[in-house]
Short mmCIF file of C-alpha atoms and ligand atoms in Angstrom, two decimals:
data_model
loop_
_atom_site.label_atom_id
_atom_site.label_comp_id
_atom_site.label_asym_id
_atom_site.label_seq_id
_atom_site.Cartn_x
_atom_site.Cartn_y
_atom_site.Cartn_z
CA UNK A 503 -12.94 -15.46 10.69
CA UNK A 504 -11.10 -12.21 9.89
CA UNK A 505 -7.34 -12.25 9.41
CA UNK A 506 -5.87 -9.79 11.97
CA UNK A 507 -2.76 -7.71 11.38
CA UNK A 508 -1.13 -5.06 13.59
CA UNK A 509 0.59 -1.86 12.46
CA UNK A 510 1.44 1.45 14.07
CA UNK A 511 -0.50 3.60 11.57
CA UNK A 512 -3.30 2.50 9.22
CA UNK A 513 -3.79 4.94 6.35
CA UNK A 514 -7.11 4.95 4.49
CA UNK A 515 -6.76 6.07 0.85
CA UNK A 516 -3.87 5.92 -1.66
CA UNK A 517 -4.26 9.41 -3.14
CA UNK A 518 -1.42 11.92 -2.76
CA UNK A 519 -2.12 12.44 0.98
CA UNK A 520 -2.07 8.76 1.90
CA UNK A 521 0.90 7.83 -0.28
CA UNK A 522 3.01 10.79 0.86
CA UNK A 523 2.21 10.19 4.53
CA UNK A 524 3.01 6.51 4.10
CA UNK A 525 6.35 7.29 2.50
CA UNK A 526 7.41 9.83 5.17
CA UNK A 527 6.42 7.44 7.98
CA UNK A 528 8.12 4.50 6.31
CA UNK A 529 11.37 6.48 6.02
CA UNK A 530 11.10 7.36 9.71
CA UNK A 531 10.77 3.66 10.58
CA UNK A 532 7.05 3.87 11.45
CA UNK A 533 5.21 0.76 10.36
CA UNK A 534 2.16 1.60 8.23
CA UNK A 535 -0.27 0.07 5.77
CA UNK A 536 -2.42 1.84 3.16
CA UNK A 537 -5.93 0.54 2.49
CA UNK A 538 -7.39 1.78 -0.84
CA UNK A 539 -10.77 0.91 -2.30
CA UNK A 540 -9.74 1.29 -5.96
CA UNK A 541 -7.08 -0.43 -8.08
CA UNK A 542 -3.64 1.16 -8.56
CA UNK A 543 -4.41 1.73 -12.27
CA UNK A 544 -7.65 3.53 -11.45
CA UNK A 545 -5.87 5.85 -8.98
CA UNK A 546 -3.22 6.61 -11.62
CA UNK A 547 -5.86 7.29 -14.26
CA UNK A 548 -7.33 10.31 -12.45
CA UNK A 549 -6.38 13.62 -14.05
CA UNK A 550 -6.23 16.34 -11.42
CA UNK A 551 -3.86 18.98 -10.07
CA UNK A 552 -0.60 20.13 -11.61
CA UNK A 553 0.96 23.11 -9.80
CA UNK A 554 3.30 22.40 -6.87
CA UNK A 555 4.36 25.01 -4.32
CA UNK A 556 8.03 25.01 -3.31
CA UNK A 557 7.03 23.63 0.13
CA UNK A 558 5.39 20.63 -1.60
CA UNK A 559 8.51 20.08 -3.73
CA UNK A 560 10.62 20.24 -0.53
CA UNK A 561 8.40 17.62 1.12
CA UNK A 562 8.60 15.30 -1.90
CA UNK A 563 12.38 15.67 -1.66
CA UNK A 564 12.24 14.75 2.01
CA UNK A 565 10.19 11.68 1.01
CA UNK A 566 12.93 10.71 -1.48
CA UNK A 567 10.67 10.90 -4.53
CA UNK A 568 11.71 14.15 -6.24
CA UNK A 569 14.24 12.92 -8.78
CA UNK A 570 11.91 12.74 -11.80
CA UNK A 571 10.13 15.89 -10.63
CA UNK A 572 13.44 17.78 -10.85
CA UNK A 573 14.19 16.29 -14.27
CA UNK A 574 10.77 16.79 -15.85
CA UNK A 575 8.98 19.46 -13.76
CA UNK A 576 8.65 22.93 -15.27
CA UNK A 577 9.66 25.83 -13.03
CA UNK A 578 7.25 28.75 -13.41
CA UNK A 579 8.47 32.09 -12.12
CA UNK A 580 5.17 33.83 -12.79
CA UNK A 581 1.71 33.60 -14.25
CA UNK A 582 -0.37 35.64 -16.68
CA UNK A 583 -3.88 37.03 -16.56
CA UNK A 584 -5.97 38.06 -19.52
CA UNK A 585 -8.69 40.66 -19.14
CA UNK A 586 -10.29 43.09 -21.59
CA UNK A 587 -8.26 41.64 -24.48
CA UNK A 588 -4.91 42.37 -22.77
CA UNK A 589 -2.46 40.04 -21.03
CA UNK A 590 -0.88 41.01 -17.68
CA UNK A 591 2.07 39.32 -16.02
CA UNK A 592 2.43 38.54 -12.31
CA UNK A 593 6.11 37.82 -11.70
CA UNK A 594 6.37 35.55 -8.64
CA UNK A 595 10.15 35.56 -8.54
CA UNK A 596 10.41 39.37 -8.44
CA UNK A 597 7.45 39.91 -6.13
CA UNK A 598 8.34 37.25 -3.53
CA UNK A 599 12.12 37.52 -3.44
CA UNK A 600 12.87 34.52 -5.63
CA UNK A 601 10.01 32.04 -5.06
CA UNK A 602 8.53 29.97 -7.90
CA UNK A 603 6.12 27.05 -8.45
CA UNK A 604 6.72 23.78 -10.31
CA UNK A 605 4.33 22.33 -12.88
CA UNK A 606 4.32 18.53 -12.47
CA UNK A 607 1.09 16.54 -12.72
CA UNK A 608 -0.59 14.93 -9.73
CA UNK A 609 -0.60 11.69 -11.73
CA UNK A 610 3.21 11.81 -11.89
CA UNK A 611 3.52 12.60 -8.15
CA UNK A 612 1.25 9.63 -7.45
CA UNK A 613 3.24 7.35 -9.77
CA UNK A 614 6.56 8.33 -8.12
CA UNK A 615 5.14 7.70 -4.64
CA UNK A 616 3.60 4.36 -5.65
CA UNK A 617 6.85 3.15 -7.21
CA UNK A 618 8.91 4.19 -4.17
CA UNK A 619 6.46 2.43 -1.87
CA UNK A 620 6.55 -0.73 -3.93
CA UNK A 621 10.35 -0.81 -4.24
CA UNK A 622 10.76 -0.33 -0.49
CA UNK A 623 8.32 -3.15 0.24
CA UNK A 624 5.77 -1.06 2.17
CA UNK A 625 2.26 -2.54 2.11
CA UNK A 626 -0.63 -1.10 0.12
CA UNK A 627 -3.87 -3.05 -0.13
CA UNK A 628 -5.71 -2.05 -3.32
CA UNK A 629 -9.30 -2.97 -4.14
CA UNK A 630 -10.29 -3.22 -0.47
CA UNK A 631 -14.08 -3.41 -0.23
CA UNK A 632 -16.40 -2.22 2.56
CA UNK A 633 -13.65 -0.38 4.44
CA UNK A 634 -14.80 0.64 7.92
CA UNK A 635 -13.09 2.17 10.96
CA UNK A 636 -13.87 1.43 14.63
CA UNK A 637 -12.89 2.37 18.21
CA UNK A 638 -10.80 5.38 17.17
CA UNK A 639 -11.27 6.89 20.62
CA UNK A 640 -9.48 3.92 22.25
CA UNK A 641 -7.96 0.96 20.34
CA UNK A 642 -8.49 1.69 16.63
CA UNK A 643 -9.39 -1.06 14.18
CA UNK A 644 -9.83 -1.00 10.39
CA UNK A 645 -11.96 -3.66 8.72
CA UNK A 646 -12.37 -4.47 5.03
CA UNK A 647 -12.91 -7.31 2.59
CA UNK A 648 -10.42 -8.35 -0.04
CA UNK A 649 -11.09 -11.09 -2.61
CA UNK A 650 -14.09 -12.14 -0.56
CA UNK A 651 -12.13 -12.62 2.72
CA UNK A 652 -12.60 -10.45 5.82
CA UNK A 653 -9.56 -8.58 7.17
CA UNK A 654 -8.91 -6.56 10.30
CA UNK A 655 -6.04 -4.21 11.11
CA UNK A 656 -5.39 -3.17 14.71
CA UNK A 657 -3.34 0.03 14.99
CA UNK A 658 -2.25 2.93 17.22
CA UNK A 659 -3.62 5.58 14.85
CA UNK A 660 -5.80 5.88 11.74
CA UNK A 661 -5.02 8.53 9.10
CA UNK A 662 -8.13 9.40 7.08
CA UNK A 663 -6.66 10.27 3.66
CA UNK A 664 -9.68 9.04 1.72
CA UNK A 665 -10.84 12.22 0.01
CA UNK A 666 -14.11 14.13 0.14
CA UNK A 667 -16.39 11.08 -0.33
CA UNK A 668 -14.39 8.79 1.98
CA UNK A 669 -15.48 6.73 4.95
CA UNK A 670 -13.35 8.28 7.71
CA UNK A 671 -14.96 11.71 8.06
CA UNK A 672 -18.37 10.06 7.61
CA UNK A 673 -17.60 7.79 10.62
CA UNK A 674 -17.20 10.70 13.03
CA UNK A 675 -20.33 11.37 15.16
CA UNK A 676 -22.16 14.42 13.76
CA UNK A 677 -22.01 16.24 17.11
CA UNK A 678 -18.19 16.07 17.13
CA UNK A 679 -17.62 17.79 13.76
CA UNK A 680 -18.55 21.14 12.25
CA UNK A 681 -18.48 21.72 8.50
CA UNK A 682 -18.36 24.92 6.45
CA UNK A 683 -19.31 24.83 2.77
CA UNK A 684 -19.87 26.95 -0.32
CA UNK A 685 -20.87 25.34 -3.62
CA UNK A 686 -20.26 27.69 -6.57
CA UNK A 687 -23.01 28.05 -9.19
CA UNK A 688 -20.77 26.95 -12.08
CA UNK A 689 -18.24 24.26 -13.03
CA UNK A 690 -15.09 23.78 -15.11
CA UNK A 691 -15.08 21.80 -18.32
CA UNK A 692 -11.51 20.51 -18.70
CA UNK A 693 -9.72 19.08 -21.73
CA UNK A 694 -6.33 17.36 -21.79
CA UNK A 695 -4.45 17.06 -25.09
CA UNK A 696 -1.03 16.05 -26.42
CA UNK A 697 -0.36 19.55 -27.74
CA UNK A 698 2.26 22.15 -26.78
CA UNK A 699 0.94 24.74 -24.30
CA UNK A 700 -0.17 28.06 -25.74
CA UNK A 701 2.28 29.95 -23.52
CA UNK A 702 5.21 29.11 -21.25
CA UNK A 703 3.03 30.54 -18.43
CA UNK A 704 -0.41 29.58 -17.17
CA UNK A 705 -2.98 32.11 -18.44
CA UNK A 706 -6.00 32.90 -16.23
CA UNK A 707 -8.70 34.63 -18.32
CA UNK A 708 -11.60 36.76 -17.15
CA UNK A 709 -13.98 37.10 -20.11
CA UNK A 710 -17.65 38.13 -20.46
CA UNK A 711 -18.41 34.58 -21.76
CA UNK A 712 -16.84 33.10 -18.62
CA UNK A 713 -13.52 32.14 -17.09
CA UNK A 714 -10.89 30.14 -18.99
CA UNK A 715 -7.54 28.70 -17.91
CA UNK A 716 -4.67 27.70 -20.17
CA UNK A 717 -2.58 25.26 -18.14
CA UNK A 718 -0.17 22.44 -18.89
CA UNK A 719 1.33 19.23 -17.58
CA UNK A 720 4.51 19.33 -19.70
CA UNK A 721 5.84 21.06 -22.84
CA UNK A 722 3.93 18.54 -24.95
CA UNK A 723 0.77 18.06 -22.85
CA UNK A 724 -1.75 20.86 -22.27
CA UNK A 725 -4.66 21.19 -19.89
CA UNK A 726 -7.36 23.76 -20.69
CA UNK A 727 -10.54 24.69 -18.82
CA UNK A 728 -13.60 26.79 -19.61
CA UNK A 729 -16.21 27.85 -17.04
CA UNK A 730 -19.48 26.02 -17.71
CA UNK A 731 -22.89 25.62 -16.14
CA UNK A 732 -23.34 23.09 -13.35
CA UNK A 733 -25.47 20.75 -15.45
CA UNK A 734 -22.98 20.67 -18.36
CA UNK A 735 -22.22 17.23 -19.75
CA UNK A 736 -18.66 16.69 -21.06
CA UNK A 737 -19.93 14.21 -23.70
CA UNK A 738 -22.10 16.86 -25.30
CA UNK A 739 -18.97 18.89 -26.16
CA UNK A 740 -17.02 17.87 -29.24
CA UNK A 741 -13.32 18.77 -29.18
CA UNK A 742 -13.97 21.39 -31.85
CA UNK A 743 -16.70 23.04 -29.75
CA UNK A 744 -14.29 23.22 -26.82
CA UNK A 745 -11.44 24.74 -28.85
CA UNK A 746 -13.81 27.30 -30.43
CA UNK A 747 -15.11 28.36 -27.02
CA UNK A 748 -11.61 28.59 -25.55
CA UNK A 749 -10.45 30.76 -28.48
CA UNK A 750 -13.34 33.18 -27.86
CA UNK A 751 -12.32 33.65 -24.20
CA UNK A 752 -8.53 34.09 -24.43
CA UNK A 753 -6.77 37.25 -25.63
CA UNK A 754 -6.14 37.60 -29.42
CA UNK A 755 -2.43 36.63 -29.18
CA UNK A 756 -3.28 33.43 -27.31
CA UNK A 757 -6.15 32.63 -29.72
CA UNK A 758 -3.66 32.97 -32.59
CA UNK A 759 -0.97 30.82 -30.92
CA UNK A 760 -3.30 28.04 -29.68
CA UNK A 761 -2.37 24.60 -31.03
CA UNK A 762 -5.36 22.25 -30.97
CA UNK A 763 -5.57 18.47 -31.21
CA UNK A 764 -7.69 15.51 -30.15
CA UNK A 765 -8.61 15.34 -26.45
CA UNK A 766 -7.21 12.57 -24.25
CA UNK A 767 -9.67 13.37 -21.49
CA UNK A 768 -12.62 15.70 -21.04
CA UNK A 769 -14.55 16.15 -17.81
CA UNK A 770 -16.64 18.57 -15.79
CA UNK A 771 -15.58 19.46 -12.24
CA UNK A 772 -17.82 21.12 -9.68
CA UNK A 773 -16.31 23.98 -7.69
CA UNK A 774 -16.64 23.82 -3.93
CA UNK A 775 -15.13 25.32 -0.78
CA UNK A 776 -15.40 23.01 2.23
CA UNK A 777 -13.73 22.69 5.63
CA UNK A 778 -14.38 20.19 8.42
CA UNK A 779 -13.27 21.08 11.95
CA UNK A 780 -11.50 19.68 13.88
CA UNK A 781 -9.19 17.30 12.03
CA UNK A 782 -8.43 15.02 15.00
CA UNK A 783 -10.87 12.73 16.80
CA UNK A 784 -8.99 10.73 19.43
CA UNK A 785 -6.69 8.48 17.43
CA UNK A 786 -8.17 9.38 14.04
CA UNK A 787 -6.68 12.20 11.97
CA UNK A 788 -8.15 13.61 8.76
CA UNK A 789 -5.79 14.90 6.05
CA UNK A 790 -6.21 16.32 2.53
CA UNK A 791 -9.55 16.31 0.73
CA UNK A 792 -11.08 14.23 3.54
CA UNK A 793 -11.04 17.44 5.60
CA UNK A 794 -11.24 20.24 3.06
CA UNK A 795 -11.87 21.17 -0.56
CA UNK A 796 -10.91 24.32 -2.44
CA UNK A 797 -12.01 25.40 -5.91
CA UNK A 798 -9.01 24.68 -8.19
CA UNK A 799 -8.58 28.36 -9.22
CA UNK A 800 -5.81 28.95 -6.68
CA UNK A 801 -4.02 25.62 -7.43
CA UNK A 802 -4.12 24.77 -3.72
CA UNK A 803 -5.84 21.33 -3.38
CA UNK A 804 -2.81 19.08 -3.72
CA UNK A 805 -0.55 21.57 -1.91
CA UNK A 806 -2.90 21.71 1.08
CA UNK A 807 -2.99 17.92 1.17
CA UNK A 808 0.82 17.96 1.30
CA UNK A 809 0.90 20.58 4.06
CA UNK A 810 -1.50 18.51 6.24
CA UNK A 811 0.74 15.51 5.68
CA UNK A 812 3.80 17.54 6.66
CA UNK A 813 2.18 18.48 10.01
CA UNK A 814 0.87 14.95 10.61
CA UNK A 815 4.08 13.10 9.70
CA UNK A 816 6.13 15.36 11.98
CA UNK A 817 3.60 14.89 14.82
CA UNK A 818 3.67 11.08 14.51
CA UNK A 819 7.47 10.97 14.31
CA UNK A 820 7.59 13.13 17.46
CA UNK A 821 5.16 10.74 19.16
CA UNK A 822 7.15 7.59 18.40
CA UNK A 823 10.67 9.03 18.60
CA UNK A 824 10.37 11.51 21.48
CA UNK A 825 7.33 10.08 23.28
CA UNK A 826 5.73 13.53 22.97
CA UNK A 827 2.06 14.12 22.22
CA UNK A 828 2.54 17.86 21.58
CA UNK A 829 2.56 17.47 17.80
CA UNK A 830 -0.56 15.32 17.62
CA UNK A 831 -2.33 17.62 20.10
CA UNK A 832 -1.61 20.64 17.90
CA UNK A 833 -2.11 18.94 14.53
CA UNK A 834 -5.66 20.12 13.92
CA UNK A 835 -5.11 23.77 14.92
CA UNK A 836 -1.86 24.06 12.94
CA UNK A 837 -3.31 22.48 9.82
CA UNK A 838 -6.53 24.52 9.97
CA UNK A 839 -4.70 27.84 10.35
CA UNK A 840 -3.00 27.19 7.00
CA UNK A 841 -6.12 25.70 5.39
CA UNK A 842 -8.29 28.75 6.06
CA UNK A 843 -5.70 31.05 4.44
CA UNK A 844 -5.75 28.84 1.34
CA UNK A 845 -9.56 28.73 1.44
CA UNK A 846 -9.63 32.54 1.47
CA UNK A 847 -7.19 32.80 -1.42
CA UNK A 848 -8.99 30.17 -3.53
CA UNK A 849 -12.38 31.83 -2.91
CA UNK A 850 -10.91 35.24 -3.80
CA UNK A 851 -9.31 34.01 -7.05
CA UNK A 852 -12.58 32.28 -7.97
CA UNK A 853 -14.67 35.40 -7.27
CA UNK A 854 -12.21 37.60 -9.18
CA UNK A 855 -12.08 35.57 -12.38
CA UNK A 856 -15.49 33.96 -13.00
CA UNK A 857 -18.77 35.23 -14.36
CA UNK A 858 -21.04 34.86 -11.36
CA UNK A 859 -24.58 34.03 -12.60
CA UNK A 860 -27.19 36.53 -11.43
CA UNK A 861 -24.63 38.62 -9.53
CA UNK A 862 -25.84 41.76 -11.26
CA UNK A 863 -24.13 44.80 -12.78
CA UNK A 864 -22.91 46.15 -9.45
CA UNK A 865 -20.93 42.96 -8.78
CA UNK A 866 -19.55 43.06 -12.35
CA UNK A 867 -18.26 46.61 -11.84
CA UNK A 868 -16.70 45.71 -8.47
CA UNK A 869 -14.94 42.75 -10.14
CA UNK A 870 -13.65 45.03 -12.89
CA UNK A 871 -12.41 47.56 -10.30
CA UNK A 872 -10.67 44.80 -8.38
CA UNK A 873 -8.87 43.62 -11.54
CA UNK A 874 -7.88 47.22 -12.41
CA UNK A 875 -6.50 47.60 -8.89
CA UNK A 876 -4.61 44.30 -9.11
CA UNK A 877 -2.93 45.19 -12.40
CA UNK A 878 -1.91 48.65 -11.13
CA UNK A 879 -0.81 47.82 -7.58
CA UNK A 880 2.46 46.13 -6.68
CA UNK A 881 1.08 45.47 -3.18
CA UNK A 882 -1.96 43.62 -4.62
CA UNK A 883 0.24 41.62 -7.00
CA UNK A 884 2.62 40.76 -4.15
CA UNK A 885 -0.27 39.44 -2.08
CA UNK A 886 -1.44 37.27 -5.00
CA UNK A 887 2.10 36.02 -5.67
CA UNK A 888 2.82 35.22 -1.99
CA UNK A 889 -0.38 33.20 -1.67
CA UNK A 890 0.04 31.44 -5.02
CA UNK A 891 3.61 30.25 -4.39
CA UNK A 892 2.60 29.18 -0.86
CA UNK A 893 2.82 30.94 2.48
CA UNK A 894 5.81 29.98 4.63
CA UNK A 895 5.29 27.47 7.46
CA UNK A 896 5.21 29.05 10.90
CA UNK A 897 7.15 26.24 12.65
C1 FAD B 928 -11.73 16.48 -10.86
C2 FAD B 928 -10.72 17.15 -9.96
C3 FAD B 928 -9.83 18.10 -10.48
C4 FAD B 928 -8.91 18.72 -9.66
N1 FAD B 928 -8.06 19.66 -10.18
C5 FAD B 928 -7.20 20.28 -9.36
C6 FAD B 928 -6.34 21.28 -9.84
O1 FAD B 928 -6.33 21.60 -11.01
N2 FAD B 928 -5.51 21.88 -8.96
C7 FAD B 928 -5.48 21.54 -7.63
O2 FAD B 928 -4.69 22.09 -6.85
N3 FAD B 928 -6.27 20.59 -7.15
C8 FAD B 928 -7.12 19.97 -7.98
N4 FAD B 928 -7.93 19.02 -7.49
C9 FAD B 928 -7.79 18.70 -6.08
C10 FAD B 928 -6.64 17.71 -5.83
O3 FAD B 928 -6.60 16.78 -6.84
C11 FAD B 928 -6.90 17.09 -4.47
O4 FAD B 928 -6.81 18.13 -3.51
C12 FAD B 928 -5.96 15.95 -4.11
O5 FAD B 928 -6.21 14.84 -4.91
C13 FAD B 928 -6.16 15.56 -2.65
O6 FAD B 928 -5.50 14.37 -2.39
P1 FAD B 928 -6.06 13.35 -1.29
O7 FAD B 928 -5.08 12.23 -1.25
O8 FAD B 928 -6.33 14.08 -0.03
O9 FAD B 928 -7.47 12.89 -1.83
P2 FAD B 928 -7.82 12.01 -3.14
O10 FAD B 928 -6.89 12.34 -4.24
O11 FAD B 928 -9.28 12.17 -3.34
O12 FAD B 928 -7.50 10.52 -2.69
C14 FAD B 928 -8.35 9.82 -1.80
C15 FAD B 928 -8.16 8.34 -2.01
O13 FAD B 928 -8.95 7.63 -1.08
C16 FAD B 928 -9.64 6.57 -1.75
N5 FAD B 928 -10.86 6.26 -1.01
C17 FAD B 928 -12.03 6.93 -1.00
N6 FAD B 928 -12.92 6.34 -0.20
C18 FAD B 928 -12.30 5.25 0.32
C19 FAD B 928 -12.71 4.23 1.20
N7 FAD B 928 -13.95 4.20 1.71
N8 FAD B 928 -11.83 3.27 1.53
C20 FAD B 928 -10.57 3.28 1.01
N9 FAD B 928 -10.13 4.23 0.15
C21 FAD B 928 -10.98 5.20 -0.18
C22 FAD B 928 -9.90 7.12 -3.13
O14 FAD B 928 -10.12 6.08 -4.09
C23 FAD B 928 -8.62 7.89 -3.40
O15 FAD B 928 -7.62 7.09 -3.99
C24 FAD B 928 -8.86 18.38 -8.29
C25 FAD B 928 -9.73 17.43 -7.76
C26 FAD B 928 -10.67 16.82 -8.57
C27 FAD B 928 -11.60 15.80 -7.97
#
């Protein structure tokens, strides 16, 4: 016999979307539980995004979890691009009237949210097996097994925050959902190391051998990526092979300044653009990677997850506080309008900076012309800067 619990909102997935939504709802007095298939340590062990838009920082402040972010996060007022052996600067602060981004790892955001949730006594069920969702067009129910026992949660709403491979989007009837997808014909081989970053800025490199990115998580922890083929295996790369390849792709000053060291983590990520429409199905809402994926070139994945959560948390607060369904009725359209702009920007950055296999000489020349235009046009740089730091919310 299943143990039955009742909450207002059941959240599936304890990634950044689920944890942030849970925290915002908890602070608004909305009873919620998070059901996560992995352990807390596993979730914290995932190395992912690191660049936060100001709107994401504002939302983390609203959730009461921004103290360490303000102490340890690195404010970046621009970024750099290397092309043809030269380095170019895109100054966000000047181009956008003062806007910046903050470098603070997704792992740290997750840790801060988990600790806040634990200290405030809000419930998270880790290591939930066989999670399934039911009746989300009427009286939603979540079922799972934990330590061998069956559990059931009855709720008003389900928030599907369970990422690209999760169960919530997969539970929607195929006829009710439309998906849009582009899988890029290359990947990123990433390496994390306890070494100081090569520059105080991120450096995006377009090189004939392929794209490279010099990024960071702190002033002592660096994250580097090189474009690789889709079938690349991270284990077949020694650290030395990675550092040698990175040095070949960055500009000479960066190659000279690069401090190398043993890797803490090395992995290959596939690059994909994906959107599922709509994001509401009766009393089920999708948020974050459950509904969309962007290639990481535009640093938008985590920020988009946060912007979905912002729309959804406000809609649910409006529902419970004001008895208004306007917010939940508009959730999908509002979220998707922002998502498609980020999809466009991420696709554009990806197309601009990578070697596209078999694209041909014409495409190479167009890419070169586009970079020349970018580095000579304030309007083009402003467009890049505005999209990178995050477009303003329309509400
Ligand atoms: C390898 C990698 C590298 C990335 N690098 C960057 C980057 O550099 N920059 C950037 O902006 N973005 C990056 N991203 C994207 C960014 O990390 C995501 O956009 C962000 O994690 C989305 O958060 P989320 O909470 O929506 O989804 P997730 O972080 O995927 O969290 C979903 C959670 O749901 C859980 N779950 C899944 N299925 C179930 C189930 N059936 N039942 C219960 N729980 C379930 C998962 O275990 C997970 O904890 C990267 C993503 C990956 C995968």
